[in-house]
Short mmCIF file of C-alpha atoms and ligand atoms in Angstrom, two decimals:
data_model
loop_
_atom_site.label_atom_id
_atom_site.label_comp_id
_atom_site.label_asym_id
_atom_site.label_seq_id
_atom_site.Cartn_x
_atom_site.Cartn_y
_atom_site.Cartn_z
CA UNK E 1 147.31 -27.56 212.41
CA UNK E 2 148.40 -25.21 209.57
CA UNK E 3 151.12 -22.76 209.62
CA UNK E 4 150.11 -19.49 208.28
CA UNK E 5 152.87 -16.97 207.56
CA UNK E 6 151.83 -13.45 206.94
CA UNK E 7 154.76 -11.52 205.30
CA UNK E 8 154.44 -7.69 205.06
CA UNK E 9 156.85 -4.58 205.22
CA UNK E 10 155.21 -1.32 204.84
CA UNK E 11 152.48 0.81 206.69
CA UNK E 12 149.52 -0.01 204.46
CA UNK E 13 150.38 -3.88 204.21
CA UNK E 14 150.36 -3.90 208.16
CA UNK E 15 147.31 -2.06 208.52
CA UNK E 16 145.37 -4.33 206.20
CA UNK E 17 146.99 -7.76 207.12
CA UNK E 18 146.49 -6.83 210.82
CA UNK E 19 142.81 -8.07 211.07
CA UNK E 20 143.77 -11.20 209.37
CA UNK E 21 146.69 -12.01 211.56
CA UNK E 22 144.53 -11.23 214.70
CA UNK E 23 141.51 -13.44 213.27
CA UNK E 24 144.06 -16.38 212.50
CA UNK E 25 145.38 -15.90 216.11
CA UNK E 26 141.82 -16.43 217.55
CA UNK E 27 141.88 -20.09 216.13
CA UNK E 28 144.95 -21.84 217.75
CA UNK E 29 143.13 -25.27 217.11
CA UNK E 30 143.35 -24.59 213.31
CA UNK E 31 146.08 -22.48 212.74
CA UNK E 32 149.76 -21.66 213.81
CA UNK E 33 149.99 -17.91 213.29
CA UNK E 34 153.34 -16.68 212.33
CA UNK E 35 154.44 -13.15 211.06
CA UNK E 36 157.49 -11.94 209.40
CA UNK E 37 158.03 -8.23 208.67
CA UNK E 38 160.68 -7.19 205.88
CA UNK E 39 160.46 -3.73 207.37
CA UNK E 40 160.69 -2.29 203.96
CA UNK E 41 159.21 0.64 206.18
CA UNK E 42 160.59 1.03 209.67
CA UNK E 43 159.20 3.81 211.72
CA UNK E 44 155.80 3.84 209.65
CA UNK E 45 155.62 -0.07 210.18
CA UNK E 46 156.42 -0.13 213.82
CA UNK E 47 153.68 2.53 214.58
CA UNK E 48 150.90 0.02 213.28
CA UNK E 49 152.50 -3.20 214.69
CA UNK E 50 152.30 -1.20 218.21
CA UNK E 51 148.71 -0.26 217.77
CA UNK E 52 147.47 -3.90 216.67
CA UNK E 53 149.78 -5.28 219.35
CA UNK E 54 151.52 -7.61 216.74
CA UNK E 55 155.15 -8.91 217.80
CA UNK E 56 156.64 -10.39 214.53
CA UNK E 57 158.41 -13.62 215.17
CA UNK E 58 160.76 -12.77 212.19
CA UNK E 59 162.04 -9.16 211.81
CA UNK E 60 164.26 -8.87 208.88
CA UNK E 61 165.04 -5.19 209.32
CA UNK E 62 165.71 -4.54 205.62
CA UNK E 63 164.93 -0.83 205.19
CA UNK E 64 167.74 1.39 203.93
CA UNK E 65 167.53 5.30 203.56
CA UNK E 66 166.27 6.26 200.21
CA UNK E 67 166.36 2.63 198.72
CA UNK E 68 166.00 1.82 195.10
CA UNK E 69 163.55 -0.64 193.76
CA UNK E 70 166.06 -3.18 192.66
CA UNK E 71 168.29 -2.86 196.03
CA UNK E 72 165.37 -3.69 198.23
CA UNK E 73 163.87 -6.19 195.91
CA UNK E 74 167.32 -8.05 195.86
CA UNK E 75 167.97 -8.01 199.58
CA UNK E 76 164.28 -9.18 200.31
CA UNK E 77 164.38 -12.08 197.99
CA UNK E 78 167.56 -13.51 199.53
CA UNK E 79 166.31 -12.77 203.00
CA UNK E 80 162.86 -14.04 202.75
CA UNK E 81 164.02 -17.17 200.58
CA UNK E 82 166.30 -18.34 203.55
CA UNK E 83 163.63 -17.71 206.22
CA UNK E 84 161.13 -19.92 204.06
CA UNK E 85 163.67 -22.60 204.03
CA UNK E 86 163.60 -22.89 207.93
CA UNK E 87 160.07 -21.96 208.79
CA UNK E 88 158.24 -24.35 206.05
CA UNK E 89 154.87 -22.61 206.24
CA UNK E 90 151.69 -24.15 204.76
CA UNK E 91 150.88 -20.97 203.21
CA UNK E 92 152.39 -17.42 202.78
CA UNK E 93 149.86 -14.44 202.97
CA UNK E 94 150.89 -11.31 201.24
CA UNK E 95 148.72 -8.07 200.56
CA UNK E 96 148.52 -5.60 197.81
CA UNK E 97 151.09 -4.64 195.57
CA UNK E 98 154.42 -3.37 197.35
CA UNK E 99 157.82 -4.66 196.46
CA UNK E 100 157.43 -6.93 199.87
CA UNK E 101 154.40 -8.51 198.48
CA UNK E 102 155.79 -9.17 195.05
CA UNK E 103 159.07 -10.58 196.56
CA UNK E 104 157.53 -12.64 199.14
CA UNK E 105 155.13 -14.24 196.69
CA UNK E 106 157.94 -15.07 194.32
CA UNK E 107 160.10 -16.61 197.38
CA UNK E 108 157.20 -18.74 198.34
CA UNK E 109 156.67 -19.99 194.63
CA UNK E 110 160.26 -20.95 194.37
CA UNK E 111 159.57 -23.12 197.41
CA UNK E 112 156.34 -24.28 196.08
CA UNK E 113 154.52 -22.99 198.99
CA UNK E 114 150.86 -21.78 198.13
CA UNK E 115 150.44 -17.95 198.46
CA UNK E 116 147.22 -16.18 199.54
CA UNK E 117 146.77 -12.78 198.06
CA UNK E 118 144.90 -10.35 200.05
CA UNK E 119 143.36 -7.39 198.03
CA UNK E 120 143.74 -9.26 194.62
CA UNK E 121 142.45 -8.19 191.40
CA UNK E 122 143.06 -4.32 191.51
CA UNK E 123 144.14 -3.09 188.12
CA UNK E 124 144.55 0.09 186.06
CA UNK E 125 145.78 -1.64 183.05
CA UNK E 126 148.60 1.16 182.86
CA UNK E 127 151.98 -0.30 183.62
CA UNK E 128 153.46 2.81 184.65
CA UNK E 129 150.56 4.12 186.95
CA UNK E 130 150.97 3.30 189.70
CA UNK E 131 154.58 2.51 189.36
CA UNK E 132 155.79 -0.21 190.01
CA UNK E 133 152.50 -1.28 191.78
CA UNK E 134 150.37 -2.18 188.71
CA UNK E 135 153.04 -4.89 187.51
CA UNK E 136 153.76 -5.94 191.08
CA UNK E 137 150.21 -6.98 191.65
CA UNK E 138 149.83 -8.64 188.15
CA UNK E 139 152.93 -10.61 189.20
CA UNK E 140 151.61 -11.59 192.56
CA UNK E 141 148.34 -12.81 190.81
CA UNK E 142 150.42 -15.01 188.42
CA UNK E 143 152.18 -16.49 191.48
CA UNK E 144 149.43 -16.64 194.05
CA UNK E 145 146.88 -19.90 194.68
CA UNK E 146 144.18 -18.02 196.64
CA UNK E 147 142.82 -14.80 195.50
CA UNK E 148 141.13 -12.48 198.03
CA UNK E 149 139.26 -9.91 195.70
CA UNK E 150 137.70 -7.11 197.57
CA UNK E 151 135.03 -6.47 195.02
CA UNK E 152 132.97 -8.34 192.32
CA UNK E 153 134.97 -6.03 189.68
CA UNK E 154 138.31 -7.28 191.07
CA UNK E 155 137.18 -10.75 190.90
CA UNK E 156 136.03 -10.28 187.27
CA UNK E 157 139.58 -8.82 186.38
CA UNK E 158 141.09 -11.97 187.59
CA UNK E 159 138.73 -14.14 185.86
CA UNK E 160 139.83 -12.24 182.71
CA UNK E 161 143.39 -13.24 183.46
CA UNK E 162 142.21 -17.07 183.55
CA UNK E 163 142.50 -17.36 187.35
CA UNK E 164 140.57 -20.47 188.02
CA UNK E 165 137.07 -19.71 189.33
CA UNK E 166 137.42 -21.98 192.42
CA UNK E 167 140.55 -19.95 193.56
CA UNK E 168 138.87 -16.40 193.51
CA UNK E 169 136.93 -15.29 196.78
CA UNK E 170 134.95 -11.98 196.95
CA UNK E 171 135.87 -11.13 200.59
CA UNK E 172 135.55 -7.18 200.95
CA UNK E 173 138.75 -5.23 201.85
CA UNK E 174 140.36 -5.94 205.10
CA UNK E 175 140.91 -2.20 205.55
CA UNK E 176 137.37 -1.72 206.36
CA UNK E 177 137.91 -4.14 209.37
CA UNK E 178 140.92 -2.36 210.45
CA UNK E 179 139.52 0.97 210.35
CA UNK E 180 136.34 0.02 212.19
CA UNK E 181 138.31 -1.54 214.97
CA UNK E 182 140.42 1.55 215.25
CA UNK E 183 137.63 4.25 215.31
CA UNK E 184 135.56 2.25 217.81
CA UNK E 185 138.41 3.01 220.32
CA UNK E 186 139.08 6.47 221.95
CA UNK E 187 142.25 7.97 221.20
CA UNK E 188 144.30 10.76 222.85
CA UNK E 189 145.81 13.13 220.45
CA UNK E 190 147.40 16.60 220.75
CA UNK E 191 148.24 18.16 217.58
CA UNK E 192 149.68 21.22 218.93
CA UNK E 193 147.33 23.62 217.34
CA UNK E 194 143.43 23.80 217.49
CA UNK E 195 141.02 23.14 214.66
CA UNK E 196 137.93 24.55 216.26
CA UNK E 197 135.70 26.33 213.95
CA UNK E 198 137.90 25.46 211.06
CA UNK E 199 137.22 23.34 208.10
CA UNK E 200 139.88 20.48 207.88
CA UNK E 201 141.31 19.34 204.75
CA UNK E 202 143.45 16.28 205.41
CA UNK E 203 146.21 15.65 202.74
CA UNK E 204 148.62 12.85 201.98
CA UNK E 205 150.71 12.12 198.77
CA UNK E 206 153.72 9.95 198.16
CA UNK E 207 153.34 8.17 194.68
CA UNK E 208 156.62 7.52 192.75
CA UNK E 209 155.09 8.43 189.61
CA UNK E 210 154.31 11.78 190.90
CA UNK E 211 157.87 12.51 191.77
CA UNK E 212 159.25 15.75 190.05
CA UNK E 213 156.79 18.26 188.18
CA UNK E 214 153.62 16.73 189.11
CA UNK E 215 154.49 16.97 192.90
CA UNK E 216 155.44 20.59 192.75
CA UNK E 217 151.99 21.04 191.07
CA UNK E 218 149.93 19.56 193.69
CA UNK E 219 151.90 21.22 196.43
CA UNK E 220 151.21 24.52 194.80
CA UNK E 221 147.64 23.84 194.58
CA UNK E 222 147.37 23.03 198.20
CA UNK E 223 149.12 26.36 199.02
CA UNK E 224 146.50 28.24 196.49
CA UNK E 225 143.68 26.38 198.34
CA UNK E 226 144.74 27.59 201.91
CA UNK E 227 145.48 31.15 200.55
CA UNK E 228 142.01 31.52 198.98
CA UNK E 229 140.05 30.08 202.14
CA UNK E 230 140.51 31.58 205.38
CA UNK E 231 138.36 29.15 207.14
CA UNK E 232 140.41 26.17 205.99
CA UNK E 233 143.35 24.33 208.07
CA UNK E 234 145.28 21.83 205.86
CA UNK E 235 146.86 18.96 207.77
CA UNK E 236 149.34 17.07 205.84
CA UNK E 237 151.41 14.18 207.64
CA UNK E 238 154.47 13.90 205.45
CA UNK E 239 155.48 10.59 204.26
CA UNK E 240 158.94 9.77 205.16
CA UNK E 241 160.51 9.11 201.77
CA UNK E 242 162.90 11.95 201.13
CA UNK E 243 161.73 12.32 197.41
CA UNK E 244 158.37 13.44 198.89
CA UNK E 245 159.66 15.44 201.77
CA UNK E 246 161.97 17.86 199.79
CA UNK E 247 159.39 19.33 197.64
CA UNK E 248 156.57 19.61 200.21
CA UNK E 249 158.83 21.25 202.65
CA UNK E 250 160.32 23.71 199.95
CA UNK E 251 156.61 24.60 198.79
CA UNK E 252 154.73 24.50 201.76
CA UNK E 253 156.50 25.13 204.94
CA UNK E 254 155.83 28.38 206.82
CA UNK E 255 152.26 28.75 205.82
CA UNK E 256 150.14 29.63 208.77
CA UNK E 257 147.30 27.38 207.93
CA UNK E 258 149.15 24.35 206.52
CA UNK E 259 150.32 21.91 209.02
CA UNK E 260 153.20 19.59 208.00
CA UNK E 261 153.24 16.78 210.44
CA UNK E 262 155.41 13.57 210.70
CA UNK E 263 153.44 10.40 209.78
CA UNK E 264 150.68 9.86 212.25
CA UNK E 265 149.78 6.95 214.18
CA UNK E 266 147.12 4.85 212.52
CA UNK E 267 144.44 5.51 215.35
CA UNK E 268 145.28 9.22 215.13
CA UNK E 269 145.19 9.53 211.52
CA UNK E 270 141.74 7.48 211.25
CA UNK E 271 140.40 9.88 213.94
CA UNK E 272 141.44 13.01 211.82
CA UNK E 273 139.78 11.50 208.73
CA UNK E 274 136.59 11.22 210.86
CA UNK E 275 137.01 14.83 211.73
CA UNK E 276 137.94 15.87 208.23
CA UNK E 277 135.71 18.22 206.00
CA UNK E 278 137.51 16.80 202.73
CA UNK E 279 140.48 14.43 202.06
CA UNK E 280 142.98 15.12 199.17
CA UNK E 281 145.13 12.12 198.52
CA UNK E 282 147.01 9.66 196.23
CA UNK E 283 146.85 6.90 198.84
CA UNK E 284 145.38 3.59 197.86
CA UNK E 285 144.11 2.71 201.44
CA UNK E 286 142.77 6.21 202.06
CA UNK E 287 140.54 6.00 198.78
CA UNK E 288 139.05 2.84 200.55
CA UNK E 289 138.76 4.20 204.11
CA UNK E 290 137.33 7.64 203.36
CA UNK E 291 134.06 6.46 201.99
CA UNK E 292 133.24 4.38 205.28
CA UNK E 293 133.67 7.65 207.11
CA UNK E 294 131.42 9.50 204.56
CA UNK E 295 134.38 11.80 203.51
CA UNK E 296 134.51 13.32 199.90
CA UNK E 297 138.09 12.52 198.41
CA UNK E 298 140.01 13.92 195.79
CA UNK E 299 142.27 11.52 194.25
CA UNK E 300 145.51 13.55 193.04
CA UNK E 301 146.43 10.85 190.34
CA UNK E 302 145.95 10.08 186.77
CA UNK E 303 144.44 6.62 187.25
CA UNK E 304 142.91 4.61 189.98
CA UNK E 305 142.59 0.87 190.43
CA UNK E 306 139.71 1.57 192.88
CA UNK E 307 137.02 2.83 190.34
CA UNK E 308 134.25 1.58 192.64
CA UNK E 309 134.62 4.64 194.97
CA UNK E 310 134.61 6.97 191.96
CA UNK E 311 131.49 4.91 190.69
CA UNK E 312 129.95 5.37 193.78
CA UNK E 313 130.42 8.94 193.73
CA UNK E 314 132.35 9.32 196.88
CA UNK E 315 135.68 9.96 195.18
CA UNK E 316 136.87 11.99 192.16
CA UNK E 317 139.89 11.43 190.18
CA UNK E 318 141.38 14.97 189.69
CA UNK E 319 144.98 14.39 188.56
CA UNK E 320 148.10 16.56 189.63
CA UNK E 321 147.29 19.53 187.51
CA UNK E 322 147.14 22.79 189.96
CA UNK E 323 144.35 24.49 188.45
CA UNK E 324 142.09 21.46 188.51
CA UNK E 325 143.03 20.32 191.99
CA UNK E 326 142.11 23.92 193.11
CA UNK E 327 138.94 24.06 191.20
CA UNK E 328 137.70 20.74 192.29
CA UNK E 329 138.36 21.65 195.97
CA UNK E 330 136.79 25.11 195.55
CA UNK E 331 133.54 23.33 194.52
CA UNK E 332 133.30 21.01 197.39
CA UNK E 333 134.25 24.05 199.98
CA UNK E 334 131.56 26.22 198.45
CA UNK E 335 128.81 24.15 196.73
CA UNK E 336 126.89 22.52 199.72
CA UNK E 337 124.74 20.20 197.32
CA UNK E 338 127.87 18.73 195.51
CA UNK E 339 129.33 18.16 198.84
CA UNK E 340 126.39 16.39 200.25
CA UNK E 341 126.18 14.09 197.11
CA UNK E 342 129.80 12.92 197.63
CA UNK E 343 129.57 12.49 201.41
CA UNK E 344 126.33 10.31 201.27
CA UNK E 345 127.43 8.17 198.66
CA UNK E 346 128.42 4.99 200.95
CA UNK E 347 131.16 2.30 200.84
CA UNK E 348 131.64 -0.23 198.35
CA UNK E 349 134.66 -1.89 200.01
CA UNK E 350 133.20 -4.34 202.56
CA UNK E 351 131.53 -4.74 205.99
CA UNK E 352 134.27 -5.11 208.41
CA UNK E 353 134.10 -8.93 208.37
CA UNK E 354 136.71 -9.71 205.57
CA UNK E 355 139.17 -11.19 207.96
CA UNK E 356 136.78 -13.82 209.24
CA UNK E 357 135.90 -14.91 205.58
CA UNK E 358 139.56 -15.20 204.64
CA UNK E 359 140.27 -17.36 207.86
CA UNK E 360 137.45 -19.49 207.01
CA UNK E 361 138.40 -19.93 203.42
CA UNK E 362 142.08 -20.90 204.62
CA UNK E 363 140.72 -23.74 207.12
CA UNK E 364 138.55 -25.13 204.42
CA UNK E 365 141.31 -24.99 201.55
CA UNK E 366 144.43 -25.93 203.30
C1 UD1 Z 1 156.12 2.07 199.42
C2 UD1 Z 1 155.44 1.06 198.15
C3 UD1 Z 1 154.04 1.65 198.02
C4 UD1 Z 1 153.04 2.11 199.06
C5 UD1 Z 1 153.92 2.92 200.12
C6 UD1 Z 1 153.17 3.05 201.35
C7 UD1 Z 1 156.85 -0.02 196.91
C8 UD1 Z 1 157.56 -0.05 195.65
N1 UD1 Z 1 156.31 1.00 197.29
O1 UD1 Z 1 156.52 3.16 198.99
O2 UD1 Z 1 153.39 1.02 197.05
O3 UD1 Z 1 152.08 3.07 198.67
O4 UD1 Z 1 155.02 2.22 200.43
O5 UD1 Z 1 153.48 4.31 202.09
O6 UD1 Z 1 156.72 -1.31 197.57
N2 UD1 Z 1 161.15 5.64 204.87
C9 UD1 Z 1 161.66 5.80 206.07
N3 UD1 Z 1 160.86 5.22 207.23
C10 UD1 Z 1 159.73 4.66 206.98
C11 UD1 Z 1 159.12 4.57 205.62
C12 UD1 Z 1 160.14 4.93 204.70
O7 UD1 Z 1 162.65 6.48 206.56
O8 UD1 Z 1 159.12 4.17 207.98
C13 UD1 Z 1 161.84 6.27 203.79
C14 UD1 Z 1 163.25 5.61 203.58
O9 UD1 Z 1 164.17 6.44 203.09
C15 UD1 Z 1 163.03 4.69 202.34
C16 UD1 Z 1 162.00 5.42 201.47
O10 UD1 Z 1 161.28 6.21 202.72
O11 UD1 Z 1 164.08 4.15 201.67
C17 UD1 Z 1 161.24 4.66 200.67
O12 UD1 Z 1 160.52 3.46 201.05
P1 UD1 Z 1 159.96 2.43 200.05
O13 UD1 Z 1 159.33 1.47 200.88
O14 UD1 Z 1 161.09 1.95 199.00
O15 UD1 Z 1 158.94 3.44 199.01
P2 UD1 Z 1 157.81 4.03 199.50
O16 UD1 Z 1 157.66 5.46 198.62
O17 UD1 Z 1 157.49 4.20 200.95
N1 UDP Z 2 147.93 6.57 207.38
C1 UDP Z 2 148.38 6.62 208.75
N2 UDP Z 2 149.12 7.83 209.21
C2 UDP Z 2 149.29 8.71 208.26
C3 UDP Z 2 148.67 8.57 206.90
C4 UDP Z 2 148.20 7.52 206.48
O1 UDP Z 2 148.23 5.57 209.50
O2 UDP Z 2 149.95 9.68 208.53
C5 UDP Z 2 147.20 5.32 207.00
C6 UDP Z 2 145.98 5.44 206.13
O3 UDP Z 2 144.80 5.57 207.10
C7 UDP Z 2 145.98 4.27 205.49
C8 UDP Z 2 147.34 3.90 205.15
O4 UDP Z 2 148.25 4.61 205.98
O5 UDP Z 2 145.25 3.21 206.03
C9 UDP Z 2 147.78 4.19 203.81
O6 UDP Z 2 149.04 4.10 203.55
P1 UDP Z 2 149.94 5.01 202.38
O7 UDP Z 2 149.06 6.08 201.89
O8 UDP Z 2 151.15 5.21 202.86
O9 UDP Z 2 149.88 3.70 201.38
P2 UDP Z 2 148.85 3.27 200.05
O10 UDP Z 2 147.83 2.93 200.87
O11 UDP Z 2 148.87 4.23 198.97
O12 UDP Z 2 149.81 2.04 199.50
#
C-alpha cells in the first residue's frame, strides 16, 4: 500500500485536487490517502473542503492577513518540511502554480520524495505574467517526477523543457471532474436579489500583476458596462485579498445593478456560472470551467497560459484596458452571432475522468 499525500492551500488547488483525493480514497487496497492543507487561504479553502467533505489529517493553518510572498513561503517550507519528516509519504501530490504548490514540491524534493504535479506544463513564457505563478510552475516542473498535463499543448511544453517522455501523462484537467460533480447536484441559493429577466454578467478578478492602475481600469470598465446596459446585472464575488477589496469597493460599491458579494461557495458559484450570460474574469480555473458550461468568457489579462480556450473560440483575451473591455462586452451583449459562436465552441480541457487516470498512473508507477 502506497502513502499518497496531497498538499494544497488555496481555493483553486482544493477544487482541482478534490477529485483526486476522492478517487484515491476509493482504493484503500492500493493507497493510503492523506491530506495536508497549508491553509494559505483559510475561509476560501474551508468552503471547498466542506463541499467535497474532505477532512485533512494535517492542517498547518499558515494564513496571515495580507501575507507577503516571502513570509508565507518561509513559514510553509519549515512547516511542510517537518511534516514530511514524520509522515514519510511515497508520493506528494501538488496542483498548479501557487506558493503552496511550489514550496511543497521543494520540501518533498529535499526529502527525495517523488512529486506528482497535477496541471503540469502551463506556460505564458513571460516571467512576470502571471506573477509569481509562471515561475512557480516552472520550478514545480523541475522538481516533479510525474507530470499530469491537462492538454497535448501542455505536454509539448514539458517535452521542450526536456522532461522525460515516460513521465509526461496527458490526463485532462481535474477541474472538469470537480465542476461536473458539482453542477449535477442541486444547490440552495438565496442571493438576496432577483436575477429574473436580466442578463447576468459574472465577474471575478484577483491577479497580483493587475494590482494598482490595471485594477482601477477594469473596475471602471465594469461600471461603464452596467451604466450602458439597463438589462444587465453584474455579480462579483470579491476575493478576500485586501489589495483586491479596496479598489473594488471604492469604484463599484453602491451601483444598483452591481452586486459585490463575499466569495461564494463553489457549488453556488458553479450554478451562477451555469446561469450567466457572460463571464469576465482573470481567474485561471474559471477560464477552464466556462467552456464546459458553454459560457463566453472575456479574460481580463495580458497573457494566458490557457491558450486552448482562446484557440477553441470560447475565450477572448482582452487585457485590462477600460475601453477594450467595454467594447468586447458590448459586442457580446448586442451581436447575437458573435455571442453564439463563442457559446458553442466547446471545451478543450477534458472529459471529467482525469482523476481516475491519475490514480491509475500512480498505481502503475509507484
Ligand atoms: C493565491 C495564489 C494565486 C491564486 C489565488 C487563488 C500565490 C502566490 N497566489 O493568491 O496563484 O490564483 O490564490 O485565489 O500562491 N485571504 C483571506 N482569506 C482567504 C484567502 C485570502 O483573508 O480565505 C486574504 C489574506 O489577507 C491573505 C491574502 O488574501 O493574506 C492573500 O492571499 P494569498 O494566498 O497570499 O494570495 P492570493 O492573492 O489569494
Ligand atoms: N470560485 C468559487 N467561488 C467564487 C469565485 C470562484 O468557488 O466566489 C471558484 C471557481 O469556480 C474556480 C476557482 O474558484 O473553480 C478559481 O479560483 P481563483 O479564481 O481564486 O483562482 P485561480 O483559478 O485564478 O488560481
